[in-house]
Coordinates of C-alpha atoms in Angstrom, one line a residue:
M1 CA 0.0 0.0 0.0
R2 CA 1.2 3.5 -0.9
A3 CA -0.1 7.0 -0.9
A4 CA -1.7 8.1 -4.1
S5 CA -3.2 11.1 -5.7
A6 CA -6.9 11.5 -6.2
P7 CA -8.3 10.3 -9.5
P8 CA -10.2 12.8 -11.8
G9 CA -13.6 13.7 -10.5
A10 CA -12.9 12.3 -7.0
P11 CA -14.3 14.1 -3.9
A12 CA -11.9 16.7 -2.3
G13 CA -10.4 16.4 1.2
L14 CA -9.8 12.6 1.1
R15 CA -6.6 10.7 1.8
W16 CA -5.9 8.3 -1.0
H17 CA -4.0 5.0 -1.0
H18 CA -3.2 2.7 -3.9
I19 CA -3.4 -1.0 -3.0
T20 CA -1.9 -3.7 -5.3
A21 CA -2.4 -7.4 -4.3
T22 CA -3.0 -10.8 -5.7
P23 CA -6.2 -12.3 -4.1
A24 CA -6.1 -15.9 -2.8
A25 CA -9.6 -16.6 -4.1
A26 CA -11.8 -15.3 -7.0
N27 CA -14.3 -13.6 -4.7
S28 CA -12.1 -11.8 -2.2
L29 CA -13.0 -9.1 0.4
L30 CA -11.0 -6.0 1.3
D31 CA -11.0 -5.3 5.0
L32 CA -10.0 -1.7 5.5
G33 CA -9.4 -2.1 9.3
L34 CA -11.8 0.8 10.2
P35 CA -15.2 0.6 12.0
D36 CA -16.5 3.7 10.2
A37 CA -15.5 6.8 8.2
F38 CA -16.9 10.2 7.5
E39 CA -16.4 9.6 3.8
L40 CA -15.2 6.5 1.9
V41 CA -14.6 5.9 -1.8
V42 CA -13.3 2.5 -3.0
L43 CA -12.3 2.1 -6.7
Q44 CA -11.1 -1.0 -8.5
R45 CA -9.3 -0.9 -11.9
S46 CA -11.2 -2.9 -14.4
G47 CA -10.2 -2.9 -18.1
G48 CA -8.3 0.3 -18.0
S49 CA -10.9 2.3 -16.0
W50 CA -11.8 2.6 -12.4
Q51 CA -15.0 0.9 -11.2
T52 CA -16.7 2.2 -8.0
L53 CA -17.0 -0.6 -5.4
A54 CA -18.2 1.6 -2.5
R55 CA -19.2 5.2 -1.9
L56 CA -20.2 6.2 1.7
D57 CA -20.5 9.5 3.5
E58 CA -21.4 10.6 7.0
H59 CA -25.1 10.1 6.2
S60 CA -24.7 6.5 5.1
R61 CA -26.5 4.0 7.3
Y62 CA -25.4 0.6 8.3
R63 CA -27.5 -1.1 5.6
D64 CA -25.9 1.1 2.9
R65 CA -22.5 -0.6 3.4
P66 CA -21.4 -2.9 0.6
L67 CA -21.1 -5.7 3.1
R68 CA -23.2 -5.5 6.3
H69 CA -20.4 -5.9 8.8
R70 CA -19.3 -4.1 12.0
K71 CA -16.1 -3.0 10.1
L72 CA -15.7 -1.5 6.7
V73 CA -15.4 -4.5 4.4
V74 CA -15.7 -4.2 0.6
P75 CA -16.2 -7.2 -1.8
L76 CA -13.9 -7.0 -4.7
A77 CA -15.1 -7.4 -8.3
P78 CA -14.6 -11.0 -9.6
G79 CA -11.4 -11.5 -11.6
S80 CA -8.1 -13.3 -11.7
G81 CA -4.6 -12.2 -11.2
Q82 CA -3.4 -9.0 -9.6
V83 CA -5.9 -6.3 -8.6
E84 CA -5.5 -2.6 -8.2
V85 CA -7.6 -0.7 -5.7
L86 CA -7.8 3.0 -4.9
V87 CA -9.2 3.9 -1.4
G88 CA -10.0 7.5 -0.5
F89 CA -11.2 8.1 3.1
R90 CA -11.7 10.7 5.8
T91 CA -12.1 9.6 9.4
H92 CA -11.2 10.6 13.0
G93 CA -8.0 12.6 13.0
T94 CA -5.2 10.8 11.2
T95 CA -6.4 7.3 11.8
P96 CA -4.5 5.1 9.3
L97 CA -5.8 2.6 6.9
T98 CA -4.8 -1.1 7.7
P99 CA -6.2 -3.0 4.7
R100 CA -6.2 -6.8 4.4
L101 CA -7.4 -9.2 1.6
L102 CA -9.6 -12.0 3.0
T103 CA -11.8 -14.7 1.9
R104 CA -15.3 -15.0 3.4
E105 CA -14.2 -18.0 5.4
Q106 CA -11.2 -16.0 6.8
L107 CA -13.5 -13.1 7.7
I108 CA -15.8 -15.5 9.6
D109 CA -12.8 -17.0 11.5
D110 CA -11.5 -13.5 12.3
D111 CA -14.9 -12.4 13.5
T112 CA -15.1 -15.5 15.8
R113 CA -11.7 -14.9 17.3
A114 CA -12.3 -11.2 17.7
D115 CA -15.8 -11.6 19.3
L116 CA -14.4 -14.2 21.7
A117 CA -11.5 -11.9 22.7
N118 CA -13.8 -8.9 23.1
G119 CA -16.2 -10.9 25.1
I120 CA -13.5 -12.0 27.5
I121 CA -12.2 -8.4 27.8
F122 CA -15.7 -7.1 28.4
G123 CA -16.5 -9.9 30.9
I124 CA -13.3 -9.3 32.9
M125 CA -13.9 -5.5 33.1
L126 CA -17.6 -5.7 33.9
V127 CA -17.3 -8.6 36.4
L128 CA -14.8 -6.6 38.5
V129 CA -17.4 -4.0 39.3
P130 CA -20.1 -6.1 41.0
L131 CA -17.3 -8.4 42.5
L132 CA -15.9 -5.4 44.4
A133 CA -19.4 -4.2 45.4
V134 CA -21.1 -7.5 46.4
G135 CA -18.1 -9.6 47.5
L136 CA -16.1 -6.9 49.3
G137 CA -18.8 -4.4 50.3
T138 CA -17.3 -1.4 48.5
H139 CA -20.6 0.1 47.2
Q140 CA -20.5 2.9 49.8
N141 CA -17.0 3.8 48.8
N142 CA -16.9 7.0 46.7
S143 CA -13.8 5.9 44.8
Y144 CA -15.6 2.7 43.9
R145 CA -18.6 4.5 42.4
I146 CA -16.3 6.6 40.2
Y147 CA -14.4 3.4 39.3
A148 CA -17.6 1.7 38.2
G149 CA -18.5 4.7 36.0
L150 CA -15.0 4.6 34.5
V151 CA -15.1 0.9 33.7
V152 CA -18.6 1.1 32.1
T153 CA -17.6 4.0 30.0
S154 CA -14.4 2.2 28.9
V155 CA -16.5 -0.8 27.8
L156 CA -18.8 1.4 25.8
F157 CA -15.8 3.1 24.1
I158 CA -14.2 -0.3 23.2
A159 CA -17.5 -1.5 21.8
Q160 CA -17.8 1.6 19.7
T161 CA -14.3 1.3 18.3
E162 CA -15.1 -2.3 17.4
G163 CA -18.2 -1.3 15.5
Y164 CA -20.7 -3.0 17.6
W165 CA -22.9 0.0 18.4
L166 CA -23.6 0.9 14.7
Q167 CA -24.3 -2.7 14.0
F168 CA -26.7 -3.4 16.9
A169 CA -27.6 -0.1 18.7
W170 CA -28.1 2.7 16.2
P171 CA -27.7 1.4 12.6
D172 CA -29.8 4.3 11.3
S173 CA -27.8 7.1 13.1
P174 CA -24.5 7.4 11.3
A175 CA -23.9 11.0 12.5
W176 CA -24.3 10.1 16.1
N177 CA -22.0 7.1 15.5
M178 CA -19.2 9.3 14.2
A179 CA -19.5 11.8 17.1
I180 CA -19.7 9.4 20.0
P181 CA -16.0 8.2 20.1
E182 CA -14.6 11.6 21.1
I183 CA -17.5 12.1 23.6
L184 CA -16.8 8.7 25.2
A185 CA -13.1 9.4 25.3
L186 CA -13.7 12.7 27.1
M187 CA -16.1 11.1 29.5
M188 CA -13.5 8.5 30.4
M189 CA -11.1 11.4 31.0
G190 CA -13.6 13.0 33.3
W191 CA -14.2 9.7 35.2
H192 CA -10.4 9.2 35.4
G193 CA -9.8 12.7 36.8
A194 CA -12.6 12.3 39.4
F195 CA -11.2 8.9 40.4
A196 CA -7.7 10.4 40.9
I197 CA -9.1 13.3 43.0
S198 CA -11.0 10.9 45.2
L199 CA -8.5 8.1 45.6
L200 CA -5.4 10.2 46.1
Q201 CA -7.2 12.7 48.4
M202 CA -5.8 15.3 46.0
R203 CA -7.8 18.3 47.2
W204 CA -5.8 18.7 50.4
R205 CA -2.7 16.6 49.6
M206 CA -1.9 18.2 46.2
P207 CA -3.8 21.4 45.8
R208 CA -1.9 22.6 42.6
L209 CA -2.4 19.3 40.8
Y210 CA -6.0 19.3 42.0
F211 CA -6.5 22.7 40.4
G212 CA -4.9 21.4 37.2
N213 CA -7.3 18.5 37.1
L214 CA -10.3 20.8 37.5
V215 CA -9.1 23.0 34.6
L216 CA -8.6 20.0 32.3
L217 CA -12.0 18.4 33.3
A218 CA -13.7 21.8 32.6
A219 CA -12.0 21.9 29.2
A220 CA -13.1 18.3 28.5
G221 CA -16.7 19.2 29.4
L222 CA -16.7 22.3 27.1
T223 CA -15.1 20.3 24.3
M224 CA -17.9 17.7 24.5
V225 CA -20.5 20.4 24.1
V226 CA -18.7 22.0 21.1
H227 CA -17.9 18.6 19.5
W228 CA -21.7 18.0 19.3
F229 CA -22.0 20.8 16.8
H230 CA -18.5 20.9 15.2
P231 CA -15.9 18.0 15.1
M232 CA -13.1 18.5 17.7
T233 CA -11.2 15.3 17.1
I234 CA -7.6 16.8 17.2
W235 CA -8.4 19.0 20.2
A236 CA -9.9 16.0 22.1
L237 CA -6.8 14.0 21.3
A238 CA -4.6 16.8 22.6
L239 CA -6.6 17.1 25.8
T240 CA -6.4 13.3 26.5
S241 CA -2.7 13.3 25.8
T242 CA -2.2 16.3 28.1
Y243 CA -4.3 14.6 30.8
G244 CA -2.1 11.5 30.5
L245 CA 1.0 13.6 31.5
L246 CA -1.0 15.2 34.3
A247 CA -2.1 11.8 35.6
L248 CA 1.5 10.6 35.6
A249 CA 2.5 13.6 37.6
C250 CA -0.3 13.0 40.1
A251 CA 0.6 9.3 40.4
W252 CA 4.3 10.1 41.0
E253 CA 3.5 12.8 43.6
A254 CA 1.1 10.4 45.4
V255 CA 3.8 7.7 45.5
R256 CA 6.3 10.2 46.8
Q257 CA 3.8 11.2 49.6
N258 CA 3.1 7.5 50.4
V259 CA -0.6 8.0 49.7
P260 CA -2.5 4.6 50.2
A261 CA -3.0 2.7 47.0
A262 CA -0.9 5.2 45.0
R263 CA 1.4 2.5 43.5
F264 CA -1.6 0.6 42.0
Y265 CA -2.9 3.9 40.6
L266 CA 0.6 4.5 39.0
L267 CA 0.5 1.1 37.3
G268 CA -3.0 1.8 36.0
V269 CA -1.9 5.2 34.6
L270 CA 1.2 3.7 33.0
S271 CA -1.0 1.0 31.3
L272 CA -3.3 3.7 30.0
C273 CA -0.5 6.1 28.8
I274 CA 1.6 3.4 27.2
C275 CA -1.1 1.4 25.4
S276 CA -4.1 3.7 25.0
I277 CA -2.3 7.0 24.4
L278 CA 1.4 6.5 23.3
M279 CA 1.0 3.4 21.1
T280 CA -2.3 4.5 19.6
G281 CA -0.9 8.0 19.0
M282 CA 2.2 6.7 17.4
T283 CA 0.2 4.4 15.1
M284 CA -2.1 7.3 14.1
L285 CA 0.6 9.9 13.5
W286 CA 3.7 8.0 12.4
F287 CA 3.9 4.2 12.3
N288 CA 2.8 1.1 14.1
P289 CA 5.8 -0.3 16.1
F290 CA 4.1 -3.7 16.3
P291 CA 2.7 -4.3 12.7
G292 CA 1.1 -7.6 13.7
V293 CA -1.1 -5.8 16.3
P294 CA -4.1 -3.8 14.9
M295 CA -4.2 -0.2 16.0
L296 CA -7.6 -0.6 17.7
A297 CA -6.2 -3.4 19.9
F298 CA -3.9 -1.0 21.8
P299 CA -6.7 0.9 23.6
K300 CA -8.2 -2.4 24.7
F301 CA -5.0 -3.5 26.4
G302 CA -4.6 -0.1 28.1
Y303 CA -8.2 0.0 29.4
L304 CA -8.0 -3.6 30.6
G305 CA -4.8 -2.9 32.5
E306 CA -6.3 0.3 33.9
T307 CA -9.4 -1.5 35.1
F308 CA -7.3 -4.2 36.8
F309 CA -4.9 -1.9 38.6
F310 CA -7.5 0.7 39.6
G311 CA -9.7 -2.1 41.0
A312 CA -6.6 -3.2 43.0
A313 CA -6.3 0.4 44.2
V314 CA -9.9 0.5 45.4
L315 CA -9.5 -2.8 47.1
S316 CA -6.3 -1.6 48.8
Q317 CA -8.0 1.6 50.0
L318 CA -11.0 -0.5 51.3
R319 CA -8.7 -2.8 53.3
L320 CA -7.0 0.3 54.9
Q321 CA -10.4 1.8 55.7
S322 CA -11.6 -1.5 57.2
E323 CA -8.5 -1.6 59.5
Q324 CA -9.2 2.0 60.6
R325 CA -12.8 1.2 61.2
A326 CA -11.9 -1.8 63.3
A327 CA -9.5 0.3 65.4
L328 CA -12.2 2.9 65.8
R329 CA -14.6 0.2 67.0
L330 CA -12.2 -1.0 69.6
Q331 CA -11.5 2.6 70.7
R332 CA -15.2 3.3 71.0
L333 CA -15.8 0.2 73.2
A334 CA -12.8 1.1 75.3
E335 CA -14.1 4.6 75.8
N336 CA -17.5 3.2 76.8
E337 CA -15.8 0.9 79.3
Q338 CA -13.7 3.8 80.7
L339 CA -16.9 5.9 81.0
L340 CA -18.6 3.2 83.0
Q341 CA -15.6 2.6 85.2
A342 CA -15.3 6.4 85.9
E343 CA -19.0 6.6 86.9
Q344 CA -18.7 3.5 89.0
T345 CA -15.5 5.0 90.7
R346 CA -17.3 8.2 91.3
F347 CA -20.3 6.5 92.9
A348 CA -18.0 4.3 95.0
A349 CA -16.1 7.4 96.2
M350 CA -19.4 9.1 97.1
A351 CA -20.6 6.0 98.9
E352 CA -17.3 5.7 100.8
A353 CA -17.6 9.4 101.8
E354 CA -21.1 8.7 103.0
Q355 CA -19.8 5.9 105.2
H356 CA -17.1 8.2 106.7
K357 CA -19.8 10.7 107.5
L358 CA -22.0 8.1 109.1
R359 CA -19.1 6.9 111.2
L360 CA -18.4 10.5 112.2
A361 CA -22.1 11.0 113.1
S362 CA -22.1 7.8 115.1
A363 CA -19.0 8.9 117.0
S364 CA -20.6 12.3 117.7
H365 CA -23.7 10.6 119.0
D366 CA -21.6 8.3 121.2
I367 CA -19.6 11.3 122.6
S368 CA -22.9 13.0 123.5
Q369 CA -23.6 10.3 126.1
P370 CA -20.7 10.9 128.4
L371 CA -21.3 14.6 128.0
A372 CA -24.8 14.1 129.4
S373 CA -23.3 12.2 132.4
I374 CA -20.9 15.1 133.1
R375 CA -23.9 17.4 133.3
Y376 CA -25.3 15.4 136.1
A377 CA -22.0 15.8 138.0
I378 CA -22.2 19.5 137.5
A379 CA -25.6 19.6 139.2
A380 CA -23.9 18.1 142.3
L381 CA -21.2 20.7 142.2
R382 CA -23.7 23.5 142.1
Q383 CA -25.0 22.5 145.6
H384 CA -21.8 24.0 147.1
Q385 CA -21.5 27.7 146.8
D386 CA -17.7 27.6 146.5
N387 CA -17.9 25.4 143.5
L388 CA -20.4 27.5 141.6
P389 CA -17.8 29.4 139.3
I390 CA -16.2 26.1 138.4
A391 CA -19.5 24.4 137.7
T392 CA -20.6 27.4 135.5
H393 CA -17.3 27.2 133.5
I394 CA -17.6 23.5 133.0
D395 CA -21.3 23.9 132.0
N396 CA -20.4 26.5 129.4
T397 CA -17.6 24.3 128.0
L398 CA -20.0 21.4 127.7
N399 CA -22.6 23.5 125.9
Y400 CA -20.0 24.6 123.4
A401 CA -18.9 21.0 122.8
Q402 CA -22.5 19.8 122.5
T403 CA -23.1 22.6 119.9
L404 CA -20.1 21.4 117.9
L405 CA -21.4 17.8 117.9
N406 CA -24.9 18.9 116.9
D407 CA -23.5 20.9 114.0
M408 CA -21.4 18.0 112.8
M409 CA -24.4 15.6 112.9
A410 CA -26.6 18.2 111.0
Q411 CA -23.9 18.6 108.3
C412 CA -23.7 14.8 107.9
R413 CA -27.4 14.6 107.5
R414 CA -27.5 17.4 104.9
D415 CA -24.6 15.8 102.9
A416 CA -26.1 12.3 102.8
V417 CA -25.3 10.9 99.3
G418 CA -28.0 9.9 96.9
P419 CA -28.5 9.8 93.1
E420 CA -27.8 13.1 91.5
P421 CA -30.9 15.0 90.1
I422 CA -31.1 15.0 86.3
Q423 CA -32.8 18.1 84.8
L424 CA -34.6 16.3 81.9
A425 CA -35.7 19.5 80.1
D426 CA -32.1 20.7 79.9
L427 CA -30.9 17.3 78.7
F428 CA -33.6 17.1 76.0
I429 CA -32.9 20.6 74.7
Q430 CA -29.2 19.8 74.5
L431 CA -29.9 16.7 72.4
Q432 CA -32.3 18.6 70.1
Q433 CA -29.5 21.2 69.4
E434 CA -27.0 18.5 68.7
F435 CA -29.1 16.4 66.2
A436 CA -31.2 19.2 64.5
A437 CA -28.7 19.6 61.7
A438 CA -28.3 15.9 61.0
A439 CA -32.1 15.5 60.8
R440 CA -32.5 18.5 58.6
H441 CA -29.8 17.2 56.2
K442 CA -31.8 14.0 55.7
G443 CA -35.1 15.8 55.3
L444 CA -36.5 14.4 58.6
R445 CA -38.6 16.2 61.2
L446 CA -37.0 16.1 64.7
R447 CA -39.7 16.6 67.3
V448 CA -38.5 17.0 70.9
H449 CA -40.9 17.5 73.9
P450 CA -38.9 18.4 77.0
P451 CA -40.6 17.1 80.1
G452 CA -40.9 18.9 83.4
G453 CA -39.3 17.8 86.7
H454 CA -36.2 15.7 87.1
A455 CA -35.0 12.1 87.5
A456 CA -32.4 10.6 89.7
G457 CA -29.2 9.0 88.3
S458 CA -26.2 9.9 86.1
A459 CA -26.9 12.7 83.6
L460 CA -23.7 11.7 81.7
L461 CA -24.8 8.1 81.2
L462 CA -28.4 9.0 80.4
Y463 CA -27.1 11.5 77.8
R464 CA -24.9 8.7 76.3
I465 CA -27.9 6.4 76.1
L466 CA -30.2 8.9 74.3
N467 CA -27.4 10.0 72.1
N468 CA -27.0 6.5 70.7
L469 CA -30.7 6.0 70.2
L470 CA -31.2 9.3 68.4
A471 CA -28.2 8.7 66.2
N472 CA -29.5 5.3 65.2
A473 CA -33.0 6.6 64.6
I474 CA -31.8 9.4 62.3
R475 CA -29.3 7.2 60.4
Y476 CA -31.8 4.4 59.6
T477 CA -35.0 6.5 59.0
P478 CA -35.2 7.3 55.2
H479 CA -38.1 9.8 55.6
G480 CA -40.7 11.0 58.1
A481 CA -39.9 12.0 61.6
V482 CA -38.0 11.2 64.8
L483 CA -39.6 11.9 68.2
L484 CA -38.0 12.3 71.6
G485 CA -40.4 12.5 74.6
A486 CA -41.2 11.2 78.1
R487 CA -44.2 9.9 79.9
R488 CA -45.0 9.7 83.6
R489 CA -45.5 6.2 84.9
A490 CA -46.7 5.0 88.3
N491 CA -43.2 4.0 89.4
G492 CA -41.0 6.4 87.5
I493 CA -40.5 8.1 84.1
E494 CA -40.3 6.5 80.7
I495 CA -38.2 8.3 78.1
Q496 CA -39.2 7.3 74.5
V497 CA -37.5 7.7 71.1
W498 CA -39.8 6.9 68.1
D499 CA -39.0 6.9 64.4
T500 CA -40.8 6.2 61.1
G501 CA -38.1 3.9 59.8
P502 CA -38.3 0.3 58.4
G503 CA -38.9 -1.3 61.8
I504 CA -37.1 -4.2 63.4
A505 CA -38.4 -7.7 63.5
P506 CA -38.4 -9.5 66.9
A507 CA -35.6 -11.9 65.9
M508 CA -33.5 -9.0 64.7
Q509 CA -34.1 -7.1 67.9
R510 CA -32.4 -9.9 69.9
K511 CA -29.5 -10.0 67.4
L512 CA -28.9 -6.3 67.5
M513 CA -28.4 -6.4 71.3
A514 CA -25.1 -8.2 70.6
P515 CA -21.9 -6.3 69.6
W516 CA -20.9 -5.9 65.9
Q517 CA -24.4 -6.7 64.7
Q518 CA -26.2 -4.5 62.1
G519 CA -29.6 -4.7 60.5
D520 CA -30.2 -6.0 57.0
G521 CA -28.9 -3.6 54.4
A522 CA -27.1 -1.4 57.0
S523 CA -23.9 0.1 55.6
Q524 CA -23.1 2.7 58.2
G525 CA -22.1 2.6 61.9
F526 CA -20.3 -0.2 63.7
G527 CA -23.1 -2.4 65.1
L528 CA -22.5 -1.2 68.6
G529 CA -25.2 1.4 69.3
L530 CA -27.9 -0.9 70.9
F531 CA -25.2 -3.0 72.6
I532 CA -23.9 0.1 74.3
V533 CA -27.4 1.3 75.2
R534 CA -28.3 -2.1 76.8
N535 CA -25.1 -2.2 78.8
L536 CA -25.5 1.4 80.1
C537 CA -29.1 0.7 81.1
E538 CA -28.1 -2.4 83.0
Q539 CA -25.4 -0.4 84.8
C540 CA -27.8 2.4 85.7
G541 CA -30.7 0.1 86.7
Y542 CA -32.9 1.3 83.9
A543 CA -35.3 -1.0 81.9
F544 CA -34.8 -0.9 78.2
T545 CA -37.5 -2.2 75.8
I546 CA -38.1 -2.0 72.0
H547 CA -41.6 -1.7 70.3
S548 CA -41.6 -2.0 66.5
I549 CA -43.9 -2.6 63.6
P550 CA -42.0 -3.6 60.5
G551 CA -42.6 -1.1 57.7
R552 CA -44.0 1.6 60.1
G553 CA -41.3 2.4 62.7
T554 CA -39.7 1.6 66.0
G555 CA -39.9 2.9 69.6
F556 CA -37.1 2.7 72.1
C557 CA -38.2 3.1 75.7
I558 CA -36.0 3.7 78.8
H559 CA -37.8 3.4 82.1
L560 CA -36.2 5.4 85.0
P561 CA -37.5 4.2 88.3
N562 CA -38.4 6.7 91.1

């Protein structure tokens, strides 16, 4: 194949190639190696003149092709010996022509192998997405969501370059088919940039590179809009190439800063840059360094490697987050134990102080007895006139000592230790202020009815109990309201937290009382909330009950005895 000049009367603006070959069979096919073209003219020399075999433009539909195939394949005119063919074409950028002469049997064999290889590539890429979500529980991870979008867009792009979409999805929309490759490429660039920003925590670790990503992503979005009305193929190629260099810089900086999963990200970027950008760009602009590999195979290798290494990066990030969550769970349990121990120590100290005061009061009472006996002796002294001053002095001294003893006993009586009073209204208002923003963010109504009066016990532990219950109610209630209130009972006060969530089945209620247990479909929290509530209630002597109607809501009741 060699470059050629346009024949007389040929359309302007086409690149022309002259092909000379000897077919292996009488009825041979010319595979041009392209899935589509804005314009295509194929001429075959016959008897000293050029015979038109195919003429397509950007308005030609799938059924207008000389052979209905996902790639541009032209049947040659019957003949024997050497054939001469002129091919004029205009396609995306400088995409080269890679023609081959085939028989129909060879084309069928090639299609079988290509479909099998593409199916394996699509399967590997698409299976990784649900595998990470279902098998490893990453669907709540932000990097995973972006990764899923990147993989799906990559599969769509590969299917487009292989010609499947025009063949099966939109055979009557050739203009859309010619515009979509650049749009998908820019969409992949957008997903890739968002993935890098999320995975590498770029916003606060690399602010300058973060700003560079935002600029390129904005340029990609603007290019997609303009490309819809006017082809921007060269500009889109320049943007993706520039982004490849920026992605390499981000990956290298992330490795230098020891960002988690940065090495996997670097391998994915290298796969993308070498195969999808460098090799494809070299083939389009200069030459194919691997003549045996079709140009459109390079992007597939790049996207497959990118999918694998980026999936490993998400998995590595998830493993680190799981370790951090496990450490946080243990820390939270330890803090809960420390809180209980501190409250128990405080109550023990107060009880010990009470015992000391009781012993002091008992001693004061016992000392009062001999003082009373001395008073009887003073009465005997008063019978003698000479002893009257001494008796008066002793009597005054005894009165002073008795006054001191009475004051000490009164002080012990006033300081007698009992449960501290809890101002329920103040506690309810504090909880309302703390959870109002979280409820408003989810679109829930938080209704709090502060009760009058007070209860006896530990305000700190009761606050911890209600804090856990309100946090759970807001977290697991998708819509509706959460209510915090109290009711007077015959033998105490019952504090209630009601929600309009999905409810809890009786069997699940027993399960949730154990540590590390979460309800079906729960993806947040640690599975410790109700376990902590139950333990704190037992420590404080409160009764904890759950009333729930599946599908309508749940009520959590804390009974504080008088």
